[in-house]
CSV table of C-alpha atoms in Angstrom, one decimal:
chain,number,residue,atom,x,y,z
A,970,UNK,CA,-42.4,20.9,-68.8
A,971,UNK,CA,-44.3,20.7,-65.5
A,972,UNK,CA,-42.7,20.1,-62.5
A,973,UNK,CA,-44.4,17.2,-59.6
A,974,UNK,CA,-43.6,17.9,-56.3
A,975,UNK,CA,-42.0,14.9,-55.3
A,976,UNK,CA,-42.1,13.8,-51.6
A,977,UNK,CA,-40.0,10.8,-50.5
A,978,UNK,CA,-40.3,9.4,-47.1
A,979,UNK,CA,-37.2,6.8,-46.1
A,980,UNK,CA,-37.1,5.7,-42.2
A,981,UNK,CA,-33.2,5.5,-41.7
A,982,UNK,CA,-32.8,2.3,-39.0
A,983,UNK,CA,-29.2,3.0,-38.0
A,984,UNK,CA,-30.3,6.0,-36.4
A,985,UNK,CA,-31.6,5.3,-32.6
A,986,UNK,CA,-35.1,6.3,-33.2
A,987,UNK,CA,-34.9,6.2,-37.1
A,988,UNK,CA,-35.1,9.1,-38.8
A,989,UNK,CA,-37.5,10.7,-41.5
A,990,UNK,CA,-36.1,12.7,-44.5
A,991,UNK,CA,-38.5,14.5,-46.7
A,992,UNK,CA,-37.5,15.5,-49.9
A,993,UNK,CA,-39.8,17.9,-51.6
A,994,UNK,CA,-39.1,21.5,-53.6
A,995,UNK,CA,-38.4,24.6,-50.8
A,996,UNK,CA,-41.2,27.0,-49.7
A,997,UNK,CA,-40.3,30.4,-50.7
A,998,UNK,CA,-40.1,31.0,-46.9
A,999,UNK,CA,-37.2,28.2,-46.7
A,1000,UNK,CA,-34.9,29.6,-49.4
A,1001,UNK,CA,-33.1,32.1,-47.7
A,1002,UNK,CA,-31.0,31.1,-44.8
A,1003,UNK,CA,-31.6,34.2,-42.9
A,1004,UNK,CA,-35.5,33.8,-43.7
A,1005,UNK,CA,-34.8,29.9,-42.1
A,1006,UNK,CA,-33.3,30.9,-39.2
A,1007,UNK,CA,-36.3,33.7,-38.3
A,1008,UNK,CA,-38.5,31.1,-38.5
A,1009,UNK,CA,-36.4,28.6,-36.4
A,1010,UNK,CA,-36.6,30.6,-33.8
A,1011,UNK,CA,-40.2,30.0,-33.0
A,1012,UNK,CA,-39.5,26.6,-32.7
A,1013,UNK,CA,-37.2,26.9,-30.1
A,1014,UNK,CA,-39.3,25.3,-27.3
A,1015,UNK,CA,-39.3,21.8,-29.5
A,1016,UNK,CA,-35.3,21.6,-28.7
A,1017,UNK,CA,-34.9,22.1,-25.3
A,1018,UNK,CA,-36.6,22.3,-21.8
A,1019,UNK,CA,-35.1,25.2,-20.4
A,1020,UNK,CA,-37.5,28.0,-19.2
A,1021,UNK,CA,-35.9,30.5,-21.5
A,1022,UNK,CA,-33.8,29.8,-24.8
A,1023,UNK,CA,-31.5,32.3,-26.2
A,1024,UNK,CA,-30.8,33.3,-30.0
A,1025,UNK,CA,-27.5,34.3,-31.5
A,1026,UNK,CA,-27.1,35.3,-35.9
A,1027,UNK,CA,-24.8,33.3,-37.3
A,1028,UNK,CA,-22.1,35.9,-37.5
A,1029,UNK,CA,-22.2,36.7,-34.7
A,1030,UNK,CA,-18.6,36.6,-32.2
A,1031,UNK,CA,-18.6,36.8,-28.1
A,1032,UNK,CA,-15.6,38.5,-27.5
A,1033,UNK,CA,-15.7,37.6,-23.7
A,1034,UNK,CA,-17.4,35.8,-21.0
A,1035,UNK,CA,-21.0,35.6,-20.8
A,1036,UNK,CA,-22.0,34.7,-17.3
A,1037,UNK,CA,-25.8,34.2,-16.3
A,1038,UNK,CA,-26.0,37.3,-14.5
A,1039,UNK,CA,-24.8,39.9,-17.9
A,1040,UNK,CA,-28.6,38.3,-19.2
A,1041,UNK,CA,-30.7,38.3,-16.3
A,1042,UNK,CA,-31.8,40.3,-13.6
A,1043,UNK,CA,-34.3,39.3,-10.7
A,1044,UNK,CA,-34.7,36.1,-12.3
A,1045,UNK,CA,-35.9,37.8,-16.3
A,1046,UNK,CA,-34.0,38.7,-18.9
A,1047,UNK,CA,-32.2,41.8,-20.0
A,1048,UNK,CA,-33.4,43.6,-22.6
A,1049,UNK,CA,-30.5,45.8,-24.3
A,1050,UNK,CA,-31.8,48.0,-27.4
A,1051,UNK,CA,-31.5,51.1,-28.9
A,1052,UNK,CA,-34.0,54.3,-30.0
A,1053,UNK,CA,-34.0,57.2,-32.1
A,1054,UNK,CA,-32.7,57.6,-35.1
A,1055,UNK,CA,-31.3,55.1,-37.6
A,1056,UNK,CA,-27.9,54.6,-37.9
A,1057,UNK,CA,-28.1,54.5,-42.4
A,1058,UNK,CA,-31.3,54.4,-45.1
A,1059,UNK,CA,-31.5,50.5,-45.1
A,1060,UNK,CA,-32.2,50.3,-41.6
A,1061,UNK,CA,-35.2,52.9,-41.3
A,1062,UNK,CA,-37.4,50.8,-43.9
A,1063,UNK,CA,-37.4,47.9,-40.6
A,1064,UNK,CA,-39.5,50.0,-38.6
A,1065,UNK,CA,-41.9,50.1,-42.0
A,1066,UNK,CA,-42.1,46.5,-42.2
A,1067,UNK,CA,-42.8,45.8,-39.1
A,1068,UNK,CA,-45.9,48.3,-39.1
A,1069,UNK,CA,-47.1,47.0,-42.7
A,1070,UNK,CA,-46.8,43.4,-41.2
A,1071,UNK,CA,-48.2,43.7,-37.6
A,1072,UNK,CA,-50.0,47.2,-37.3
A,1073,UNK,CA,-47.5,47.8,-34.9
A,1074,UNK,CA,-45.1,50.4,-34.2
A,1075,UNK,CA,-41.3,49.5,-33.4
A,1076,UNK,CA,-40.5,50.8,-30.4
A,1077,UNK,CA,-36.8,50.0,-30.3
A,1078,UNK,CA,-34.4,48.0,-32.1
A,1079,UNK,CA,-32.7,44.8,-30.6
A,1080,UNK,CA,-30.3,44.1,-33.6
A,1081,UNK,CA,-26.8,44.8,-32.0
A,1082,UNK,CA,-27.6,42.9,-28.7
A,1083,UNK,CA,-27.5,39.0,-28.6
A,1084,UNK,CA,-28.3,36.5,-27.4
A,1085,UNK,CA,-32.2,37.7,-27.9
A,1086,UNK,CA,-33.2,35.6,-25.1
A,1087,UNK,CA,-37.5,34.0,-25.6
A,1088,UNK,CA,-39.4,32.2,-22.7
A,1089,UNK,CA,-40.3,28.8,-23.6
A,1090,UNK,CA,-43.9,28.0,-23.4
């Protein structure tokens, strides 16, 4: 049995604006949350128009205040990370992916430290 894709378009009125829902089978890049929620974050500038937007996992808990000045300093922001060795296996493949993706090296990792805070264009 062969699956169509199936795209239905439906302008919603009681919406200000209407809205458009497409319904269509997910991109492998869709199916995983966390996958979404990479690729989200380079849409950022289409949601606000703040000169900078900042980034947060889902899981993740602010245990106290966070005041402009803990994320900037002279007017950019903070950049907190860590080097050297991995703290466990899983995390030194990362650095290995990012090389086979980019042809770059990772020069630090950012994972503990949010919000991971992006200039809007």
């Amino acid at each position: 049995l062969a699956l169509k894709k199936l795209v239905v378009t439906k302008v919603v009125p009681k919406v200000p604006g209407g809205a458009k829902f497409t319904f269509n089978h997910p991109s492998t890049y869709y199916r995983k949350g966390a996958d979404r929620q990479q690729l989200l974050m380079f849409w950022g500038d289409n949601f606000t128009s703040s000169e900078y937007v900042g980034f947060a996992d889902a899981d993740t808990v602010f245990v106290t205040y966070i005041d402009r000045e803990d994320l900037f300093e002279d007017g950019k922001p903070v950049v907190n990370a860590r080097s050297g060795a991995h703290c466990c296996d899983v995390w030194a493949l990362m650095p290995q992916g990012t090389f086979l993706a980019t042809g770059l090296l990772e020069p630090m990792r950012c994972m503990s430290y949010f919000p991971v805070i992006i200039k809007t264009s």
